[in-house]
């Protein structure tokens, strides 16, 4: 099913970061040896890639994860890389055009001044500084799940107003057509239309937004049904039985300005769902794991996905032996609920299946 994408290109990053690192060097051999030793130690501690660039100019569309992956074998250790350099006060305030330079295992930044950009704000125009920098992952990759899938409970669904019928008794309601609603709504109010996707034991019910409506007429209680016009359609159509939830007051744009870091040592979870997919996912897709904020999970936590349980028959004894699990990809949490979290598949050379166990990376503390 096709999903409409929000136009996020209007978010322009124009703020400044002034951070320069100065190093004094001497030409004698002892200092050179000392520098080489320091670089070796730093590289070992940070697990730098052998092909890490000595300098990199940030480009539009870069994320903290993608930049970190250029320097580190473990991109979730980005925090350690920048924290070693006191010049980098906030790693998100790195902007397209900035130059990152790797010296002795530390990053220094040379910022390119962008100034203040004129941003058109209806009905007028005013100067607006936008200080966003770069997010940890791409909005375009996660936008559809973040704004269209949530975890709720049976009581919320039971008490929500719902679609009683579509205009002309159509099976599916489409844009600019009416729907008729049973339950309490407010005239002129905007509601998101959700459909139940999957129930998860001890976690809640996953529901997916299928469209948005504006209420035309609101009737009281169990009187004649209220009516609304469908203004946005995310899927093929609105169905009878879909529920209505008041549109969120915020913009729906998630906070992706957190730091990637390894999940705490010993933390494990299971992939229980992959919105709008069958049973396997790949890089760039969203999955749901069965651990959330109440379990200590935070946005930015990186996990390693483990291979399925595999066995082999011992050719001498005939005994079935369980083989050790192997890493089949990495995921990073970007939105948490009480006992579940959405995560993005960051790397996946092979398919990752529903039911896969994810665990803290080996270099977790």
Tab-separated table of N, CA, C and O in Angstrom, residues 13-19 56-65 67-68 71 78 81-82 87-101 107-112 114 130-136 257 259:
chain	number	residue	atom	x	y	z
A	13	UNK	N	18.253	23.706	7.496
A	13	UNK	CA	19.181	23.848	8.600
A	13	UNK	C	20.140	24.987	8.307
A	13	UNK	O	20.874	24.915	7.354
A	14	UNK	N	20.045	26.051	9.133
A	14	UNK	CA	20.838	27.218	8.811
A	14	UNK	C	21.603	27.780	9.993
A	14	UNK	O	22.188	28.849	9.877
A	15	UNK	N	21.584	27.109	11.162
A	15	UNK	CA	22.262	27.701	12.308
A	15	UNK	C	23.751	27.415	12.246
A	15	UNK	O	24.212	26.700	11.378
A	16	UNK	N	24.468	27.990	13.219
A	16	UNK	CA	25.920	27.937	13.177
A	16	UNK	C	26.490	27.059	14.266
A	16	UNK	O	25.915	26.907	15.307
A	17	UNK	N	27.624	26.486	13.992
A	17	UNK	CA	28.435	25.886	15.050
A	17	UNK	C	29.862	26.340	14.816
A	17	UNK	O	30.413	26.068	13.765
A	18	UNK	N	30.389	27.089	15.791
A	18	UNK	CA	31.775	27.543	15.663
A	18	UNK	C	32.625	26.670	16.551
A	18	UNK	O	32.538	26.761	17.753
A	19	UNK	N	33.375	25.782	15.946
A	19	UNK	CA	34.208	24.908	16.749
A	19	UNK	C	35.462	24.581	15.972
A	19	UNK	O	35.382	23.947	14.947
A	56	UNK	N	35.867	15.014	6.256
A	56	UNK	CA	34.593	14.770	5.576
A	56	UNK	C	33.748	16.034	5.628
A	56	UNK	O	33.619	16.654	6.691
A	57	UNK	N	33.199	16.436	4.502
A	57	UNK	CA	32.327	17.601	4.440
A	57	UNK	C	30.875	17.132	4.503
A	57	UNK	O	30.445	16.305	3.692
A	58	UNK	N	30.151	17.631	5.488
A	58	UNK	CA	28.762	17.226	5.702
A	58	UNK	C	27.902	17.650	4.512
A	58	UNK	O	28.002	18.782	4.037
A	59	UNK	N	27.075	16.722	4.038
A	59	UNK	CA	26.213	16.975	2.892
A	59	UNK	C	24.747	16.984	3.316
A	59	UNK	O	24.384	16.412	4.342
A	60	UNK	N	23.925	17.619	2.521
A	60	UNK	CA	22.486	17.625	2.770
A	60	UNK	C	21.968	16.193	2.736
A	60	UNK	O	22.298	15.426	1.832
A	61	UNK	N	21.173	15.822	3.724
A	61	UNK	CA	20.649	14.465	3.805
A	61	UNK	C	21.450	13.568	4.725
A	61	UNK	O	21.002	12.466	5.062
A	62	UNK	N	22.646	13.997	5.145
A	62	UNK	CA	23.428	13.214	6.102
A	62	UNK	C	22.714	13.142	7.445
A	62	UNK	O	21.961	14.040	7.822
A	63	UNK	N	22.969	12.065	8.175
A	63	UNK	CA	22.460	11.918	9.535
A	63	UNK	C	23.631	11.580	10.450
A	63	UNK	O	24.723	11.210	9.979
A	64	UNK	N	23.412	11.692	11.759
A	64	UNK	CA	24.483	11.331	12.695
A	64	UNK	C	24.915	9.890	12.477
A	64	UNK	O	26.099	9.557	12.561
A	65	UNK	N	23.942	9.001	12.218
A	65	UNK	CA	24.272	7.592	12.029
A	65	UNK	C	25.121	7.400	10.776
A	65	UNK	O	26.123	6.690	10.807
A	67	UNK	N	27.018	9.517	9.188
A	67	UNK	CA	28.350	10.094	9.348
A	67	UNK	C	29.188	9.220	10.271
A	67	UNK	O	30.358	8.938	10.005
A	68	UNK	N	28.588	8.773	11.375
A	68	UNK	CA	29.305	7.931	12.316
A	68	UNK	C	29.801	6.653	11.647
A	68	UNK	O	30.901	6.173	11.923
A	71	UNK	N	33.193	6.718	10.083
A	71	UNK	CA	34.368	6.753	10.951
A	71	UNK	C	34.498	5.524	11.852
A	71	UNK	O	35.610	5.127	12.196
A	78	UNK	N	29.033	6.770	18.358
A	78	UNK	CA	29.226	8.163	17.930
A	78	UNK	C	29.420	9.086	19.112
A	78	UNK	O	30.227	10.006	19.093
A	81	UNK	N	32.904	9.258	20.230
A	81	UNK	CA	33.792	9.940	19.291
A	81	UNK	C	33.748	11.447	19.474
A	81	UNK	O	34.772	12.101	19.557
A	82	UNK	N	32.531	12.008	19.551
A	82	UNK	CA	32.458	13.467	19.687
A	82	UNK	C	32.732	13.922	21.103
A	82	UNK	O	33.234	15.013	21.336
A	87	UNK	N	35.387	20.591	21.830
A	87	UNK	CA	34.905	21.615	20.898
A	87	UNK	C	33.508	21.301	20.366
A	87	UNK	O	32.792	22.179	19.913
A	88	UNK	N	33.122	20.013	20.407
A	88	UNK	CA	31.814	19.632	19.895
A	88	UNK	C	30.836	19.618	21.059
A	88	UNK	O	30.678	18.631	21.753
A	89	UNK	N	30.180	20.748	21.290
A	89	UNK	CA	29.264	20.866	22.418
A	89	UNK	C	27.985	20.077	22.181
A	89	UNK	O	27.401	19.529	23.104
A	90	UNK	N	27.506	20.049	20.975
A	90	UNK	CA	26.275	19.339	20.636
A	90	UNK	C	26.444	18.735	19.250
A	90	UNK	O	26.509	19.456	18.262
A	91	UNK	N	26.511	17.391	19.145
A	91	UNK	CA	26.788	16.768	17.846
A	91	UNK	C	25.687	16.984	16.826
A	91	UNK	O	25.902	16.804	15.633
A	92	UNK	N	24.468	17.346	17.269
A	92	UNK	CA	23.400	17.595	16.310
A	92	UNK	C	23.619	18.912	15.570
A	92	UNK	O	23.120	19.100	14.474
A	93	UNK	N	24.361	19.830	16.190
A	93	UNK	CA	24.566	21.128	15.549
A	93	UNK	C	25.767	21.069	14.617
A	93	UNK	O	26.731	21.807	14.731
A	94	UNK	N	25.696	20.123	13.738
A	94	UNK	CA	26.623	19.982	12.621
A	94	UNK	C	25.764	20.171	11.385
A	94	UNK	O	24.675	19.606	11.293
A	95	UNK	N	26.250	20.959	10.446
A	95	UNK	CA	25.389	21.367	9.336
A	95	UNK	C	26.032	21.078	7.994
A	95	UNK	O	27.261	20.953	7.885
A	96	UNK	N	25.208	20.946	6.945
A	96	UNK	CA	25.771	20.787	5.603
A	96	UNK	C	26.783	21.886	5.303
A	96	UNK	O	26.536	23.061	5.539
A	97	UNK	N	27.940	21.466	4.825
A	97	UNK	CA	29.019	22.414	4.552
A	97	UNK	C	30.085	22.404	5.617
A	97	UNK	O	31.223	22.827	5.367
A	98	UNK	N	29.766	21.935	6.833
A	98	UNK	CA	30.776	21.829	7.885
A	98	UNK	C	31.791	20.751	7.507
A	98	UNK	O	31.449	19.732	6.909
A	99	UNK	N	33.031	20.969	7.900
A	99	UNK	CA	34.088	20.010	7.620
A	99	UNK	C	34.493	19.306	8.909
A	99	UNK	O	34.849	19.949	9.891
A	100	UNK	N	34.412	17.968	8.918
A	100	UNK	CA	34.840	17.161	10.062
A	100	UNK	C	36.237	16.631	9.773
A	100	UNK	O	36.489	16.049	8.715
A	101	UNK	N	37.153	16.827	10.718
A	101	UNK	CA	38.523	16.371	10.536
A	101	UNK	C	38.909	15.455	11.693
A	101	UNK	O	38.692	15.785	12.857
A	107	UNK	N	37.599	14.163	16.680
A	107	UNK	CA	37.013	14.964	15.621
A	107	UNK	C	37.110	16.439	15.947
A	107	UNK	O	36.873	16.850	17.084
A	108	UNK	N	37.463	17.233	14.968
A	108	UNK	CA	37.346	18.680	15.096
A	108	UNK	C	36.487	19.163	13.945
A	108	UNK	O	36.407	18.527	12.898
A	109	UNK	N	35.800	20.278	14.157
A	109	UNK	CA	34.844	20.768	13.177
A	109	UNK	C	35.204	22.170	12.727
A	109	UNK	O	35.504	23.035	13.553
A	110	UNK	N	35.172	22.384	11.432
A	110	UNK	CA	35.281	23.724	10.882
A	110	UNK	C	33.933	24.073	10.281
A	110	UNK	O	33.487	23.444	9.317
A	111	UNK	N	33.263	25.049	10.886
A	111	UNK	CA	31.902	25.389	10.470
A	111	UNK	C	31.909	26.368	9.311
A	111	UNK	O	32.762	27.241	9.229
A	112	UNK	N	30.925	26.196	8.447
A	112	UNK	CA	30.717	27.142	7.361
A	112	UNK	C	29.556	28.040	7.754
A	112	UNK	O	28.447	27.572	7.995
A	114	UNK	N	26.372	30.143	7.889
A	114	UNK	CA	25.177	30.147	7.058
A	114	UNK	C	24.319	31.387	7.269
A	114	UNK	O	23.507	31.728	6.440
A	130	UNK	N	16.569	28.917	12.274
A	130	UNK	CA	16.187	27.533	12.539
A	130	UNK	C	17.437	26.780	12.958
A	130	UNK	O	18.342	26.566	12.170
A	131	UNK	N	17.489	26.378	14.217
A	131	UNK	CA	18.685	25.747	14.769
A	131	UNK	C	18.401	24.270	15.018
A	131	UNK	O	18.141	23.854	16.130
A	132	UNK	N	18.409	23.484	13.951
A	132	UNK	CA	18.089	22.076	14.090
A	132	UNK	C	19.313	21.179	13.914
A	132	UNK	O	19.430	20.165	14.564
A	133	UNK	N	20.214	21.544	13.029
A	133	UNK	CA	21.340	20.671	12.772
A	133	UNK	C	20.878	19.420	12.040
A	133	UNK	O	19.903	19.425	11.312
A	134	UNK	N	21.579	18.305	12.236
A	134	UNK	CA	21.208	17.079	11.537
A	134	UNK	C	20.655	16.069	12.525
A	134	UNK	O	21.143	15.936	13.647
A	135	UNK	N	19.608	15.321	12.144
A	135	UNK	CA	19.014	14.321	13.032
A	135	UNK	C	19.845	13.049	13.053
A	135	UNK	O	20.765	12.872	12.243
A	136	UNK	N	19.487	12.138	13.952
A	136	UNK	CA	20.230	10.897	14.051
A	136	UNK	C	19.868	9.935	12.922
A	136	UNK	O	20.692	9.152	12.460
A	257	UNK	N	16.436	14.115	17.493
A	257	UNK	CA	17.700	14.708	17.925
A	257	UNK	C	18.124	14.089	19.246
A	257	UNK	O	18.165	14.721	20.288
A	259	UNK	N	20.991	10.869	20.849
A	259	UNK	CA	22.308	10.322	20.541
A	259	UNK	C	22.223	8.809	20.361
A	259	UNK	O	21.670	8.107	21.211
